GROMACS .gro file of C-alpha atoms in nm:
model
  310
    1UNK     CA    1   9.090  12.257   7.977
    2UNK     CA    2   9.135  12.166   8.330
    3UNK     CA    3   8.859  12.388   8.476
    4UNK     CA    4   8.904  12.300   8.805
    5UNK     CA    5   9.125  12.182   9.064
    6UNK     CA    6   9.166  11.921   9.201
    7UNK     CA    7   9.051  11.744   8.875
    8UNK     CA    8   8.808  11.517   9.001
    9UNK     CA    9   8.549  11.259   8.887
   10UNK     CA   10   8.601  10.963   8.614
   11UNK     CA   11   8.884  10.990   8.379
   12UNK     CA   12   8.836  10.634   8.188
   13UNK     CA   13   9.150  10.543   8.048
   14UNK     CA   14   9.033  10.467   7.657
   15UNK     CA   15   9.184  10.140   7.528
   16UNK     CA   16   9.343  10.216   7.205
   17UNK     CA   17   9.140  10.067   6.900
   18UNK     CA   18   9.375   9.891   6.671
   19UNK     CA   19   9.301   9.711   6.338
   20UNK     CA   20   9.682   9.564   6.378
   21UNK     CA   21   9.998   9.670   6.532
   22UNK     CA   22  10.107   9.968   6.331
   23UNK     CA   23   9.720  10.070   6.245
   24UNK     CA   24   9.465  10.244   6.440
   25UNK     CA   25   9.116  10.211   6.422
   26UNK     CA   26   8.998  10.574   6.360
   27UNK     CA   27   8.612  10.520   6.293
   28UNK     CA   28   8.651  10.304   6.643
   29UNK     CA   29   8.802  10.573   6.808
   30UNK     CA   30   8.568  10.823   6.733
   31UNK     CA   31   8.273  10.577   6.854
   32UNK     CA   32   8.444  10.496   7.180
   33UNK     CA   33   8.507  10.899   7.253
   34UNK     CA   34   8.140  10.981   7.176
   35UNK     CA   35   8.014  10.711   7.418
   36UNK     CA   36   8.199  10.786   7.677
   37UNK     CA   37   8.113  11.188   7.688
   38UNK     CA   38   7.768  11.095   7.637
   39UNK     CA   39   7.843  10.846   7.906
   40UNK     CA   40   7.914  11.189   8.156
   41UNK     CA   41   8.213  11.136   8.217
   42UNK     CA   42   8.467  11.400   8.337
   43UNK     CA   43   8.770  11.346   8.133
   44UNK     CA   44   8.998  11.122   7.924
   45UNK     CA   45   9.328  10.947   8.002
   46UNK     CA   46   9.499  10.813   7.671
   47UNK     CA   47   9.807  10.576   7.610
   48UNK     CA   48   9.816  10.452   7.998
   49UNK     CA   49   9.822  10.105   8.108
   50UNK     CA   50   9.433  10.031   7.933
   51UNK     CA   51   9.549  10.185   7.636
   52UNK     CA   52   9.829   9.924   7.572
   53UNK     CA   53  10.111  10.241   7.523
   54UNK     CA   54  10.418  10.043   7.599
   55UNK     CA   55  10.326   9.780   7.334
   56UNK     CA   56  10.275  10.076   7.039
   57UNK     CA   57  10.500  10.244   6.840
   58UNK     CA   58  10.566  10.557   6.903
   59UNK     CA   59  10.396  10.615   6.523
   60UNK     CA   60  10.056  10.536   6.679
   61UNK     CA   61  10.117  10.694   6.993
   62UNK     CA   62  10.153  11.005   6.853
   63UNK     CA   63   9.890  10.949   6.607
   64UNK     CA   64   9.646  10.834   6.897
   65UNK     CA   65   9.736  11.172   7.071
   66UNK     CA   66   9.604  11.351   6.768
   67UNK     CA   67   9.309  11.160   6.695
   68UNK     CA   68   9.183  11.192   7.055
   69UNK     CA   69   9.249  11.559   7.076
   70UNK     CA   70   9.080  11.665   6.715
   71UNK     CA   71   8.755  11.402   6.828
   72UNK     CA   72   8.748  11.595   7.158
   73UNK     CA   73   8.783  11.915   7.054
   74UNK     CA   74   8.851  12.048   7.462
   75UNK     CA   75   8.505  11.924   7.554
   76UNK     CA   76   8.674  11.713   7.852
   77UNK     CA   77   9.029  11.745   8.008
   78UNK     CA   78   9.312  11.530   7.809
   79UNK     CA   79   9.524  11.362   7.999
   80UNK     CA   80   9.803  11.135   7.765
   81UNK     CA   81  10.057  10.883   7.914
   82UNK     CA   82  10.432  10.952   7.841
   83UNK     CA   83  10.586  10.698   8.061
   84UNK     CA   84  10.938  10.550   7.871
   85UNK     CA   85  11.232  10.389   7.922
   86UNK     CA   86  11.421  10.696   7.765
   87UNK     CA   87  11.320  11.005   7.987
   88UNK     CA   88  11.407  11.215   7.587
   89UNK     CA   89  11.096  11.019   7.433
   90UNK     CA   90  10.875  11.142   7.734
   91UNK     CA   91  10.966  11.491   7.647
   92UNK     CA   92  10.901  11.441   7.310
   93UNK     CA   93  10.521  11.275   7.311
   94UNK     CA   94  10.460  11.548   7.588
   95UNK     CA   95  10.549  11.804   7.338
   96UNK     CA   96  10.290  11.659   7.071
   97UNK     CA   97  10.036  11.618   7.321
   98UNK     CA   98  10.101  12.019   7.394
   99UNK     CA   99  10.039  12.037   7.050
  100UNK     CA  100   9.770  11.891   7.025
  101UNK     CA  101   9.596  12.096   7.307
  102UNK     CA  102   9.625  11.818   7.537
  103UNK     CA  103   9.545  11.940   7.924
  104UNK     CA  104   9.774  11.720   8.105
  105UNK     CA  105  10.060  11.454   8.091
  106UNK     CA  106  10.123  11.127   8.334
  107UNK     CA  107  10.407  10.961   8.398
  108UNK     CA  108  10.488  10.638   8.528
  109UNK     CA  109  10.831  10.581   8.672
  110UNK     CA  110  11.085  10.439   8.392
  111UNK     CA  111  11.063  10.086   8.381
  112UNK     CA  112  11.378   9.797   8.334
  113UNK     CA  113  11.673   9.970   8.577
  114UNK     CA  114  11.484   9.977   8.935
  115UNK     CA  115  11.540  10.298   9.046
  116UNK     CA  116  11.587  10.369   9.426
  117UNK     CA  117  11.375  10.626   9.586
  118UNK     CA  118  11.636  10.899   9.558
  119UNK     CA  119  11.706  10.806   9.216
  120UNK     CA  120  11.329  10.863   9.120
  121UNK     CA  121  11.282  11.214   9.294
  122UNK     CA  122  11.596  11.299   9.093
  123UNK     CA  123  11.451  11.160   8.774
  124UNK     CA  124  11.136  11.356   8.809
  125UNK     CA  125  11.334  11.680   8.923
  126UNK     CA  126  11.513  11.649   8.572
  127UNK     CA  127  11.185  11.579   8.375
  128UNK     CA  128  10.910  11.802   8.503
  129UNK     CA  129  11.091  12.153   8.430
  130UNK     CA  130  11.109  11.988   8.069
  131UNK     CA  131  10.743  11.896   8.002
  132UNK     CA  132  10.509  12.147   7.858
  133UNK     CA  133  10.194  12.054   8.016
  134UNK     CA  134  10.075  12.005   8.433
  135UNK     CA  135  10.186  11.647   8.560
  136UNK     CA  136  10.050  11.348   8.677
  137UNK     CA  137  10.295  11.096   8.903
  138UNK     CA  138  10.148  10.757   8.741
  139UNK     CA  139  10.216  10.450   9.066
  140UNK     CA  140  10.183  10.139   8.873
  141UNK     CA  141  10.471   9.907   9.101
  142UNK     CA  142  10.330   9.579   8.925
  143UNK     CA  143  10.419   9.682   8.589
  144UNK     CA  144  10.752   9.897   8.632
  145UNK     CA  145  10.889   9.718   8.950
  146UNK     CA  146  10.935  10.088   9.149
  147UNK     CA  147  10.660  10.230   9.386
  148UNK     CA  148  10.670  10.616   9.414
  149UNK     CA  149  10.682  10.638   9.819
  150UNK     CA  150  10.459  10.877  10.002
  151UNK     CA  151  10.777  11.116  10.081
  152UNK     CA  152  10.907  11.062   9.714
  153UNK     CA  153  10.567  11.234   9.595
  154UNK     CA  154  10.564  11.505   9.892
  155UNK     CA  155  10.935  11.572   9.725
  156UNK     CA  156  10.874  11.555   9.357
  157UNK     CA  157  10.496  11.769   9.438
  158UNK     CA  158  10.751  12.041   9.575
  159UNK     CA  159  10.714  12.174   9.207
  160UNK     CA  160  10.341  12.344   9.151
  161UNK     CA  161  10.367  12.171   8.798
  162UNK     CA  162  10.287  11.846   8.939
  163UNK     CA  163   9.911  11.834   8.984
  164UNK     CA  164   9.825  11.472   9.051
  165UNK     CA  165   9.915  11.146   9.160
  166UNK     CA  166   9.703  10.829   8.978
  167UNK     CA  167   9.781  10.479   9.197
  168UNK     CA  168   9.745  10.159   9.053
  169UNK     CA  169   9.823   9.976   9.307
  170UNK     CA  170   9.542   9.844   9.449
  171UNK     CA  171   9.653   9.900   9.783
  172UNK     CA  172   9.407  10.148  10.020
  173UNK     CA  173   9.618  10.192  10.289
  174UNK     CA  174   9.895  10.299  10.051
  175UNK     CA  175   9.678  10.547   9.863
  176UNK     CA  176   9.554  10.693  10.242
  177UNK     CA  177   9.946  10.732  10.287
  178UNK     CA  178   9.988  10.898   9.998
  179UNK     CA  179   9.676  11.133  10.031
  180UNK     CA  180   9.811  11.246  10.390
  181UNK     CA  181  10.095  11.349  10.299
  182UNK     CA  182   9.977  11.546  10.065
  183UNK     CA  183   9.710  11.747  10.244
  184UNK     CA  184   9.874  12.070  10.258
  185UNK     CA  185   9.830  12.056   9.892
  186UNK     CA  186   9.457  12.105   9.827
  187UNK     CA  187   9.494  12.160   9.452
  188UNK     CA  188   9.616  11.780   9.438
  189UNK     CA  189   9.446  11.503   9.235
  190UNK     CA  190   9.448  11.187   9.425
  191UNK     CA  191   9.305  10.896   9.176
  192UNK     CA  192   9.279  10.564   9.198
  193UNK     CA  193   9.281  10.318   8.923
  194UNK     CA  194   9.130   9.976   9.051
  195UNK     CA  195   8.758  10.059   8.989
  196UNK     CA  196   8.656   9.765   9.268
  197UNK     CA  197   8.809  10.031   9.553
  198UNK     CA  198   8.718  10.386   9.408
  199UNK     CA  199   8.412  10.389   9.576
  200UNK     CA  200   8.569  10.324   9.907
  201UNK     CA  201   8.888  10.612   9.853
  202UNK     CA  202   8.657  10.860   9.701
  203UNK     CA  203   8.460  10.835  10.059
  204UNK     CA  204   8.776  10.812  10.265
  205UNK     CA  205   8.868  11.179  10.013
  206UNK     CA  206   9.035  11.080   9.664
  207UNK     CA  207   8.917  11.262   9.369
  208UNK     CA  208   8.790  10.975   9.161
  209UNK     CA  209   8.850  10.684   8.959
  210UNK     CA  210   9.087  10.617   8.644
  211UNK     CA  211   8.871  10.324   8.549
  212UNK     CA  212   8.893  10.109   8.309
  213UNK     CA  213   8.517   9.973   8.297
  214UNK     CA  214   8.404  10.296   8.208
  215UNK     CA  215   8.479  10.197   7.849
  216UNK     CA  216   8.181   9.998   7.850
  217UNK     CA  217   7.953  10.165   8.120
  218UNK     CA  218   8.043  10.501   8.188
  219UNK     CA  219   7.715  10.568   8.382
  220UNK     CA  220   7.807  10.303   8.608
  221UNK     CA  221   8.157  10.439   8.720
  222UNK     CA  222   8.046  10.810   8.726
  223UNK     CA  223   7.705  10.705   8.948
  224UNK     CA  224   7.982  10.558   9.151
  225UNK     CA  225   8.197  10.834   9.197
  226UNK     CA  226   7.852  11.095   9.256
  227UNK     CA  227   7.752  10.834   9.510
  228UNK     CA  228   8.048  10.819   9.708
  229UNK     CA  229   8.116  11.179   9.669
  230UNK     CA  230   7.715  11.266   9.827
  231UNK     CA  231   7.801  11.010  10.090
  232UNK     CA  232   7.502  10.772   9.986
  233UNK     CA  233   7.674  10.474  10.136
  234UNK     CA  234   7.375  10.287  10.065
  235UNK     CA  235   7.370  10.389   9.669
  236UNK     CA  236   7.760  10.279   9.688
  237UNK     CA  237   7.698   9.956   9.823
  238UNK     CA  238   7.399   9.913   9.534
  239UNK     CA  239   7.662  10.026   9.235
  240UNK     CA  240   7.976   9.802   9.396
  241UNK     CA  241   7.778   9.493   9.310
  242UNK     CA  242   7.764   9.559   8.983
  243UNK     CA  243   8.155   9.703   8.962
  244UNK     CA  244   8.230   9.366   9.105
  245UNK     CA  245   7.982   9.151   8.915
  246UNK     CA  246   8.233   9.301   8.603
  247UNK     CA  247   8.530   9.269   8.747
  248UNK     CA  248   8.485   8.905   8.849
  249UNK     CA  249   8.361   8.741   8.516
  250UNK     CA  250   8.457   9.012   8.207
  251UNK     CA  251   8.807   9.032   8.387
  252UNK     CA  252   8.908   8.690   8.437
  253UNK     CA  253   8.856   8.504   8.153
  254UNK     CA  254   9.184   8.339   8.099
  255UNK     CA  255   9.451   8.281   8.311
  256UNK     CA  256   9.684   8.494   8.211
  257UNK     CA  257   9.758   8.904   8.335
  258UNK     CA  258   9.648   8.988   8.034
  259UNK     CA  259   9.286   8.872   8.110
  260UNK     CA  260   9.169   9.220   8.181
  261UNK     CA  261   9.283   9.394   7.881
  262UNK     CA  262   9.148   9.110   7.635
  263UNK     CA  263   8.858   9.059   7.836
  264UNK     CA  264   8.772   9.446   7.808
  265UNK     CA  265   8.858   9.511   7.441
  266UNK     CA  266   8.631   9.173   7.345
  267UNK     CA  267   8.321   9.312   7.561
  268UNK     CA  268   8.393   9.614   7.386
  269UNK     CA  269   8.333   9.507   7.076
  270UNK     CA  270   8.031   9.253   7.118
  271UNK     CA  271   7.878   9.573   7.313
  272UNK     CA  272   7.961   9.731   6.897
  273UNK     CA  273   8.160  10.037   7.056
  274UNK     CA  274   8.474   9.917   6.881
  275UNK     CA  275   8.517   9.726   6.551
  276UNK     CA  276   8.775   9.462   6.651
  277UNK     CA  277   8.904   9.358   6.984
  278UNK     CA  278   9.285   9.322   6.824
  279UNK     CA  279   9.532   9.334   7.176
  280UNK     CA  280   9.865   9.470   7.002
  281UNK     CA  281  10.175   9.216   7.002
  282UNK     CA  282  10.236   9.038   7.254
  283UNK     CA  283   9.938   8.965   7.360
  284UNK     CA  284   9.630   8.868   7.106
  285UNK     CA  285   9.265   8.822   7.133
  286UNK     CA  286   9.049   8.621   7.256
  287UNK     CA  287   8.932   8.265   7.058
  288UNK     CA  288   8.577   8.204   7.036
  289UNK     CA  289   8.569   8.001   7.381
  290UNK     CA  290   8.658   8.286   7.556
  291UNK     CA  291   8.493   8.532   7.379
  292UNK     CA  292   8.181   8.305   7.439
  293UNK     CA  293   8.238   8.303   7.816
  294UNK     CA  294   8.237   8.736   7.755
  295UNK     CA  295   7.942   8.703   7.592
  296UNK     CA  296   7.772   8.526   7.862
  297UNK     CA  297   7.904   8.807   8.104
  298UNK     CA  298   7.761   9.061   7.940
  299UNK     CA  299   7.404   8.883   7.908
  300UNK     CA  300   7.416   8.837   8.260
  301UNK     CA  301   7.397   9.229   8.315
  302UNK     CA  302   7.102   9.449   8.302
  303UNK     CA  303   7.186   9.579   7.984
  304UNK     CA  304   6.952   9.761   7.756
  305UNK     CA  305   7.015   9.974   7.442
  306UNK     CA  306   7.402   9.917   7.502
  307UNK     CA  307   7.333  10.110   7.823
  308UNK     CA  308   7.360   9.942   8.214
  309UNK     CA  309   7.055   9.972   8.380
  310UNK     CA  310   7.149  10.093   8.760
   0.00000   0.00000   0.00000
């Protein structure tokens, strides 16, 4: 339940544990969930970008929406993507995740046709009366070729239902657009997913970070967010070092844009908070080189008893 609004804090979006492409890792699951509520974190953002949802079937989407929601039993808010191609599929993994007692859906603009601006308001007129549950506008213009402009959200956050806006696209100047022209909506999420810059929009007044790092250190990302939120600029410029010191080796192993995700899932499991580090089709793990080069990441950290010491 969202208990609150604006929802606010560090909503990691949980990368989905697979033992192959139709199958997924349960006992992982279960692991990753319990680490990162132990972790304090302040919700949980399934199926997005992270979560590899556009690469699953819609079998193990549906079955990752129920997994999450029995192992969280409404101890944190749920937030599940339903981005698609087919604007009937949304609706229908929106109406499982209702279900399922999920707290929240977020969508991403439909991806292949590039819509135009009016075209997108449209779309999201048409879908949002449809969907069961509150809605988060998902800006991810690298991955789906369409950027949500700042107007576009004003428009489509005409409708009370639409509680949030999640931007992904690394651009702070964008996200300060977006965030003033929404500030006659106080209720509004604003969240930012690059976890090198949330420290920086959570000062400048977003709500928090949609990060994926907090897989492996959610203490790190929600110190973050408490620092930047109690102004400690110099406790923010103590944890960014660290959010950087990650995001420069674990995240660029490879030279592919799929470097983060493999890089991620393979820390993941030498940290033992997932069995396998299995990327689903079309991308695939790493080889021992790289997972080597992962390994030395992580030794280079202050870690102790799977925990970062900040």
């Amino acid at each position: 339940m969202i208990k609150s609004y604006p929802l606010s804090g560090i909503i990691p979006p949980l990368v989905t544990p697979l033992k192959d492409n139709e199958t997924l890792d349960v006992e992982s699951l279960e692991r990753l969930i319990e680490h990162l509520i132990a972790g304090g974190v302040h919700g949980l953002f399934i199926l997005g970008t992270t979560g590899e949802e556009q690469s699953l079937s819609y079998g193990v989407r549906q079955q990752m929406i129920r997994e999450s929601a029995r192992i969280n039993n409404g101890r944190l808010p749920l937030l599940v993507c339903v981005t698609d191609t087919s604007i009937v599929e949304s609706i229908k993994l929106a109406k499982v995740a209702a279900e399922c007692g999920a707290d929240g859906v977020v969508s991403a603009p439909p991806y292949y046709f590039a819509t135009g601006q009016p075209e997108l308001a449209q779309f999201y007129e048409e879908l949002v009366p449809q969907l069961p549950l509150p809605v988060f506008l998902y800006n991810m213009p690298s991955h789906v070729k369409v950027s949500f402009a700042p107007d576009t959200v004003r428009r489509i956050a005409r409708n009370p239902q639409v509680i949030g806006f999640k931007d992904s696209s690394a651009n702070a100047v964008y996200f300060q657009s977006v965030m003033y022209k929404m500030k006659e909506r106080p209720d509004f999420a604003m969240l930012v997913g690059p976890e090198e810059i949330t420290g920086e929009c959570v000062l400048l007044g977003g709500h928090g970070g949609i990060n994926g790092g907090a897989n492996m250190f959610p203490e790190l990302y929600v110190a973050m967010y408490e620092a930047a939120r109690n102004r400690d600029i110099q406790r923010v410029l103590e944890l960014q070092q660290y959010i950087m010191q990650i995001s420069t080796s674990i995240y660029t192993v490879g030279k592919h844009g799929s470097s983060y995700l493999k890089g991620l899932k393979c820390a993941l499991s030498l940290l033992g908070i997932i069995n396998d580090d299995f990327v689903a089709s079309p991308f695939y793990k790493f080889e021992e080189p790289e997972r080597e080069k992962i390994r030395q990441a992580l030794a280079a950290l202050p870690i102790k008893d799977g925990k970062l010491c900040i």
